[in-house]
Every structure is written in structure tokens, then in C-alpha cells.
PDB file of C-alpha atoms in Angstrom:
ATOM      1  CA  MET A  15       0.000   0.000   0.000  1.00 52.00           C
ATOM      2  CA  LYS A  16       2.809   2.429   0.896  1.00 52.00           C
ATOM      3  CA  MET A  17       4.610   1.543  -2.321  1.00 46.00           C
ATOM      4  CA  ARG A  18       1.459   2.188  -4.371  1.00 49.00           C
ATOM      5  CA  LEU A  19       0.957   5.561  -2.663  1.00 46.00           C
ATOM      6  CA  PHE A  20       4.615   6.435  -3.211  1.00 42.00           C
ATOM      7  CA  LEU A  21       4.460   5.531  -6.932  1.00 43.00           C
ATOM      8  CA  SER A  22       1.234   7.518  -7.395  1.00 48.00           C
ATOM      9  CA  GLY A  23       2.836  10.554  -5.765  1.00 45.00           C
ATOM     10  CA  LEU A  24       5.988  10.163  -7.854  1.00 41.00           C
ATOM     11  CA  ALA A  25       3.915   9.921 -11.048  1.00 44.00           C
ATOM     12  CA  ALA A  26       1.993  13.081 -10.118  1.00 43.00           C
ATOM     13  CA  VAL A  27       5.231  14.978  -9.488  1.00 40.00           C
ATOM     14  CA  CYS A  28       6.720  13.805 -12.808  1.00 43.00           C
ATOM     15  CA  ILE A  29       3.593  14.809 -14.747  1.00 42.00           C
ATOM     16  CA  GLY A  30       3.654  18.202 -13.035  1.00 42.00           C
ATOM     17  CA  LEU A  31       7.305  18.765 -13.926  1.00 40.00           C
ATOM     18  CA  ILE A  32       6.691  17.816 -17.550  1.00 39.00           C
ATOM     19  CA  ALA A  33       3.727  20.206 -17.746  1.00 39.00           C
ATOM     20  CA  VAL A  34       5.758  23.069 -16.244  1.00 38.00           C
ATOM     21  CA  GLN A  35       8.673  22.386 -18.587  1.00 41.00           C
ATOM     22  CA  ASN A  36       6.424  22.327 -21.670  1.00 39.00           C
ATOM     23  CA  PHE A  37       4.712  25.540 -20.586  1.00 39.00           C
ATOM     24  CA  ALA A  38       8.076  27.267 -20.131  1.00 38.00           C
ATOM     25  CA  PHE A  39       9.259  26.243 -23.615  1.00 44.00           C
ATOM     26  CA  ALA A  40       5.954  27.228 -25.228  1.00 48.00           C
ATOM     27  CA  GLY A  41       6.232  30.696 -23.717  1.00 55.00           C
ATOM     28  CA  GLU A  42       9.783  31.324 -24.933  1.00 62.00           C
ATOM     29  CA  LYS A  43      10.157  33.753 -27.812  1.00 69.00           C
ATOM     30  CA  SER A  44      12.642  33.281 -30.600  1.00 84.00           C
ATOM     31  CA  PRO A  45      15.549  35.728 -30.769  1.00 94.00           C
ATOM     32  CA  VAL A  46      14.945  39.114 -32.369  1.00 95.00           C
ATOM     33  CA  ILE A  47      16.402  39.254 -35.884  1.00 95.00           C
ATOM     34  CA  LEU A  48      14.883  42.535 -37.107  1.00 97.00           C
ATOM     35  CA  THR A  49      14.210  45.800 -35.289  1.00 96.00           C
ATOM     36  CA  ILE A  50      12.082  48.437 -36.985  1.00 97.00           C
ATOM     37  CA  SER A  51      12.141  52.025 -35.683  1.00 95.00           C
ATOM     38  CA  VAL A  52       9.054  54.064 -36.485  1.00 94.00           C
ATOM     39  CA  PRO A  53       8.945  57.786 -35.692  1.00 87.00           C
ATOM     40  CA  GLN A  54       6.135  58.993 -33.465  1.00 78.00           C
ATOM     41  CA  ALA A  55       4.574  62.447 -33.455  1.00 61.00           C
ATOM     42  CA  GLN A  56       6.789  65.469 -34.126  1.00 64.00           C
ATOM     43  CA  ASP A  57       9.373  65.161 -31.347  1.00 64.00           C
ATOM     44  CA  GLY A  58       8.446  61.793 -29.869  1.00 65.00           C
ATOM     45  CA  ASP A  59      10.885  58.958 -29.422  1.00 72.00           C
ATOM     46  CA  PRO A  60      10.703  56.296 -32.119  1.00 78.00           C
ATOM     47  CA  HIS A  61       8.503  53.280 -31.511  1.00 89.00           C
ATOM     48  CA  GLN A  62      10.406  49.976 -31.808  1.00 94.00           C
ATOM     49  CA  ILE A  63       8.968  46.870 -33.451  1.00 96.00           C
ATOM     50  CA  THR A  64      11.042  43.760 -32.765  1.00 96.00           C
ATOM     51  CA  LEU A  65      10.554  40.669 -34.883  1.00 97.00           C
ATOM     52  CA  SER A  66      11.771  37.106 -34.608  1.00 96.00           C
ATOM     53  CA  GLU A  67      12.037  34.655 -37.480  1.00 95.00           C
ATOM     54  CA  GLN A  68       8.741  33.158 -36.245  1.00 96.00           C
ATOM     55  CA  ASP A  69       7.084  36.583 -36.474  1.00 97.00           C
ATOM     56  CA  LEU A  70       8.251  37.009 -40.069  1.00 97.00           C
ATOM     57  CA  ARG A  71       7.170  33.488 -41.003  1.00 97.00           C
ATOM     58  CA  ALA A  72       3.671  34.275 -39.709  1.00 97.00           C
ATOM     59  CA  LEU A  73       3.260  36.928 -42.436  1.00 98.00           C
ATOM     60  CA  PRO A  74       2.360  36.176 -46.083  1.00 97.00           C
ATOM     61  CA  ALA A  75       5.431  34.888 -47.905  1.00 98.00           C
ATOM     62  CA  MET A  76       6.685  34.802 -51.462  1.00 98.00           C
ATOM     63  CA  THR A  77       9.298  32.572 -53.081  1.00 98.00           C
ATOM     64  CA  TYR A  78      11.709  33.558 -55.859  1.00 96.00           C
ATOM     65  CA  GLN A  79      13.597  31.071 -58.013  1.00 98.00           C
ATOM     66  CA  THR A  80      16.434  33.257 -59.316  1.00 97.00           C
ATOM     67  CA  THR A  81      20.148  33.680 -59.808  1.00 97.00           C
ATOM     68  CA  THR A  82      22.131  36.401 -58.053  1.00 97.00           C
ATOM     69  CA  ILE A  83      25.532  37.945 -58.668  1.00 97.00           C
ATOM     70  CA  TRP A  84      26.603  36.720 -55.203  1.00 96.00           C
ATOM     71  CA  THR A  85      25.672  33.029 -55.462  1.00 96.00           C
ATOM     72  CA  SER A  86      26.340  30.156 -57.863  1.00 96.00           C
ATOM     73  CA  GLY A  87      23.442  28.856 -59.916  1.00 96.00           C
ATOM     74  CA  GLU A  88      19.734  29.282 -59.417  1.00 97.00           C
ATOM     75  CA  GLN A  89      18.602  29.667 -55.812  1.00 97.00           C
ATOM     76  CA  ARG A  90      15.182  29.523 -54.141  1.00 98.00           C
ATOM     77  CA  PHE A  91      14.540  32.356 -51.667  1.00 98.00           C
ATOM     78  CA  THR A  92      11.471  32.667 -49.452  1.00 98.00           C
ATOM     79  CA  GLY A  93      10.529  35.744 -47.492  1.00 98.00           C
ATOM     80  CA  VAL A  94       8.061  38.499 -46.751  1.00 98.00           C
ATOM     81  CA  PRO A  95       7.504  41.190 -49.374  1.00 98.00           C
ATOM     82  CA  LEU A  96       8.749  44.422 -47.807  1.00 98.00           C
ATOM     83  CA  LEU A  97       5.540  46.233 -48.797  1.00 97.00           C
ATOM     84  CA  VAL A  98       3.462  43.564 -47.010  1.00 97.00           C
ATOM     85  CA  LEU A  99       5.606  43.985 -43.886  1.00 97.00           C
ATOM     86  CA  ILE A 100       5.242  47.751 -43.652  1.00 96.00           C
ATOM     87  CA  GLU A 101       1.516  47.628 -44.457  1.00 96.00           C
ATOM     88  CA  HIS A 102       0.989  44.934 -41.814  1.00 96.00           C
ATOM     89  CA  PHE A 103       2.395  47.232 -39.132  1.00 95.00           C
ATOM     90  CA  GLY A 104       0.796  50.383 -40.553  1.00 93.00           C
ATOM     91  CA  ILE A 105       4.166  52.013 -41.148  1.00 93.00           C
ATOM     92  CA  GLU A 106       3.923  55.251 -43.097  1.00 92.00           C
ATOM     93  CA  ALA A 107       7.186  56.518 -44.498  1.00 94.00           C
ATOM     94  CA  LYS A 108       8.742  58.261 -47.453  1.00 96.00           C
ATOM     95  CA  ASP A 109      11.903  56.157 -47.227  1.00 97.00           C
ATOM     96  CA  LEU A 110      13.191  53.137 -45.356  1.00 97.00           C
ATOM     97  CA  GLU A 111      16.741  53.101 -44.048  1.00 98.00           C
ATOM     98  CA  LEU A 112      17.978  49.529 -43.895  1.00 98.00           C
ATOM     99  CA  LYS A 113      21.129  48.525 -42.022  1.00 98.00           C
ATOM    100  CA  ALA A 114      23.124  45.337 -41.838  1.00 97.00           C
ATOM    101  CA  VAL A 115      25.038  43.747 -38.998  1.00 97.00           C
ATOM    102  CA  ASN A 116      28.252  45.310 -40.378  1.00 96.00           C
ATOM    103  CA  ASP A 117      26.532  48.763 -40.530  1.00 96.00           C
ATOM    104  CA  TYR A 118      26.233  48.747 -44.335  1.00 97.00           C
ATOM    105  CA  ALA A 119      23.209  50.984 -44.935  1.00 97.00           C
ATOM    106  CA  ILE A 120      20.919  51.829 -47.816  1.00 97.00           C
ATOM    107  CA  THR A 121      17.923  54.073 -48.314  1.00 97.00           C
ATOM    108  CA  LEU A 122      14.973  52.572 -50.132  1.00 97.00           C
ATOM    109  CA  PRO A 123      12.156  54.851 -51.355  1.00 97.00           C
ATOM    110  CA  VAL A 124       8.801  53.391 -50.271  1.00 97.00           C
ATOM    111  CA  ALA A 125       7.267  54.585 -53.563  1.00 97.00           C
ATOM    112  CA  GLU A 126       9.451  52.021 -55.364  1.00 96.00           C
ATOM    113  CA  LEU A 127       8.166  49.025 -53.380  1.00 97.00           C
ATOM    114  CA  THR A 128       5.799  46.667 -55.186  1.00 95.00           C
ATOM    115  CA  GLU A 129       3.604  43.820 -53.998  1.00 93.00           C
ATOM    116  CA  ASP A 130       6.287  41.325 -54.966  1.00 92.00           C
ATOM    117  CA  ALA A 131       9.597  43.172 -54.709  1.00 96.00           C
ATOM    118  CA  PRO A 132      11.735  43.249 -52.828  1.00 98.00           C
ATOM    119  CA  ILE A 133      11.320  40.484 -50.283  1.00 98.00           C
ATOM    120  CA  ILE A 134      13.053  40.133 -46.953  1.00 98.00           C
ATOM    121  CA  ALA A 135      14.244  36.578 -47.430  1.00 98.00           C
ATOM    122  CA  TYR A 136      14.680  34.365 -44.377  1.00 98.00           C
ATOM    123  CA  GLU A 137      15.117  31.084 -46.224  1.00 97.00           C
ATOM    124  CA  ARG A 138      17.436  29.951 -49.000  1.00 97.00           C
ATOM    125  CA  ASN A 139      16.859  26.638 -50.766  1.00 97.00           C
ATOM    126  CA  GLY A 140      14.438  25.565 -48.052  1.00 96.00           C
ATOM    127  CA  LYS A 141      16.738  26.323 -45.103  1.00 97.00           C
ATOM    128  CA  PRO A 142      17.027  29.293 -42.735  1.00 96.00           C
ATOM    129  CA  MET A 143      20.014  31.450 -43.638  1.00 95.00           C
ATOM    130  CA  LYS A 144      22.835  31.716 -41.145  1.00 94.00           C
ATOM    131  CA  LEU A 145      24.851  34.885 -40.544  1.00 93.00           C
ATOM    132  CA  ARG A 146      27.866  33.477 -42.406  1.00 91.00           C
ATOM    133  CA  ASP A 147      25.595  32.701 -45.387  1.00 90.00           C
ATOM    134  CA  ASN A 148      24.336  36.287 -45.812  1.00 92.00           C
ATOM    135  CA  GLY A 149      21.479  35.752 -43.355  1.00 93.00           C
ATOM    136  CA  PRO A 150      19.506  35.613 -41.335  1.00 96.00           C
ATOM    137  CA  LEU A 151      17.733  38.224 -43.510  1.00 98.00           C
ATOM    138  CA  TRP A 152      18.542  39.300 -47.046  1.00 98.00           C
ATOM    139  CA  VAL A 153      16.686  41.925 -49.108  1.00 98.00           C
ATOM    140  CA  LEU A 154      16.276  40.404 -52.569  1.00 98.00           C
ATOM    141  CA  TYR A 155      14.606  41.008 -55.903  1.00 97.00           C
ATOM    142  CA  ASN A 156      13.581  38.426 -58.498  1.00 97.00           C
ATOM    143  CA  TYR A 157      16.526  39.372 -60.693  1.00 98.00           C
ATOM    144  CA  ASP A 158      15.739  36.858 -63.447  1.00 97.00           C
ATOM    145  CA  ALA A 159      12.095  37.938 -63.769  1.00 96.00           C
ATOM    146  CA  ASN A 160      12.706  41.558 -64.700  1.00 96.00           C
ATOM    147  CA  PRO A 161      15.709  43.247 -66.348  1.00 96.00           C
ATOM    148  CA  ASP A 162      14.940  46.377 -64.286  1.00 96.00           C
ATOM    149  CA  TYR A 163      16.162  44.386 -61.269  1.00 96.00           C
ATOM    150  CA  ARG A 164      19.600  43.852 -62.816  1.00 97.00           C
ATOM    151  CA  THR A 165      21.035  47.331 -62.225  1.00 97.00           C
ATOM    152  CA  GLU A 166      23.711  48.693 -59.926  1.00 97.00           C
ATOM    153  CA  THR A 167      21.046  50.587 -57.964  1.00 96.00           C
ATOM    154  CA  ILE A 168      19.014  47.446 -57.287  1.00 97.00           C
ATOM    155  CA  TYR A 169      22.116  45.369 -56.529  1.00 97.00           C
ATOM    156  CA  SER A 170      23.237  47.986 -53.990  1.00 96.00           C
ATOM    157  CA  ARG A 171      19.820  47.744 -52.302  1.00 96.00           C
ATOM    158  CA  SER A 172      20.111  43.970 -51.966  1.00 97.00           C
ATOM    159  CA  ILE A 173      21.390  44.203 -48.431  1.00 97.00           C
ATOM    160  CA  TRP A 174      22.269  40.971 -46.641  1.00 97.00           C
ATOM    161  CA  GLN A 175      22.577  40.378 -42.891  1.00 97.00           C
ATOM    162  CA  LEU A 176      19.773  42.922 -42.457  1.00 98.00           C
ATOM    163  CA  ASP A 177      19.005  43.544 -38.791  1.00 97.00           C
ATOM    164  CA  ARG A 178      17.650  47.132 -38.542  1.00 97.00           C
ATOM    165  CA  MET A 179      15.156  49.262 -40.386  1.00 97.00           C
ATOM    166  CA  THR A 180      14.090  52.861 -39.773  1.00 96.00           C
ATOM    167  CA  ALA A 181      11.022  54.503 -41.282  1.00 96.00           C
ATOM    168  CA  VAL A 182      11.773  58.046 -42.468  1.00 94.00           C
ATOM    169  CA  ARG A 183       8.886  60.455 -42.983  1.00 87.00           C
TER     170      ARG A 183
END
């Protein structure tokens, strides 16, 4: 009888520990890979939007099958169209300043964004991109689909290792 009571108590404790452990893991948030600064009213501090890979994957995605001047052969990139991202968060801006981990920065006029270009790619050939492989985020165009995307201006806007964005009004 004592053994049965002991085993029942032990089972209850084990089930409780498993439940607590699963709850803790479910509540954990993935690391932030993109921070967007959005200006507030006239002199207000910017509002920060922080996004994890999971957050980006929750938004509508698009896939390009294209070649690039930085990779060998055709590649498959999946990501969120930049226009979809800024519309999702209600970001109003004239320009977007995008910065990479190494502080490389570009300015992208919002008026030049389209529904399908550029994308903020988070996946290359079906796998998340690592920092050493130009990830985790890379701004890309479907270079093979449109000759307008094969210019020095567009190539210079194809920023890899993107980690910061600022809306400029």
C-alpha cells in the first residue's frame, strides 16, 4: 500500500514537472532578428517593433527562383515582401533606411516598393540562412524575372545580414 501511494505521488510529481517544462518552452520567444524604428509624433521617441524569425514566417510569404551575382546557380529564396511587412504594421514613411550587422546601410524609397519586390528573405533553398551565409535576412529582388532588377542601384539595395530598419517620414 505504501509503495502504491509512493508511486502515485511520484507519477503526479513527474507529470507536473513535464507540464511546467512544456509551458516554459511554449512561452519562450525566438531571438529578435529585425528591429524596426518608427517615428512617433513630431518630437516623440521612435517606436520599436522587434521581430523574430517566427514573427516574419507568420506573415504572407513569397518565393523567388532566381540567380544572383553573389551566389552560384539558381537559388530559391522565401521571405516576406517588404511592402506587405510595412503595411501589416501600418508604417507610413517616405523612405526606409535599412542597415546590416556590419553597418552597411541603404535608403529605399517606399514609392518604389511593389507587392512582390523586394522580399526580406529568411530562407534559402528551403533552409534558414545563417549569418555566415548572408542571413539571417537578405533583401532580394527576383533578378531573373525583370531586367529592371539587374542594375547597380538594385544590386546595392540587396542588403544581406539585415538587422535594422528605420522609417523616415
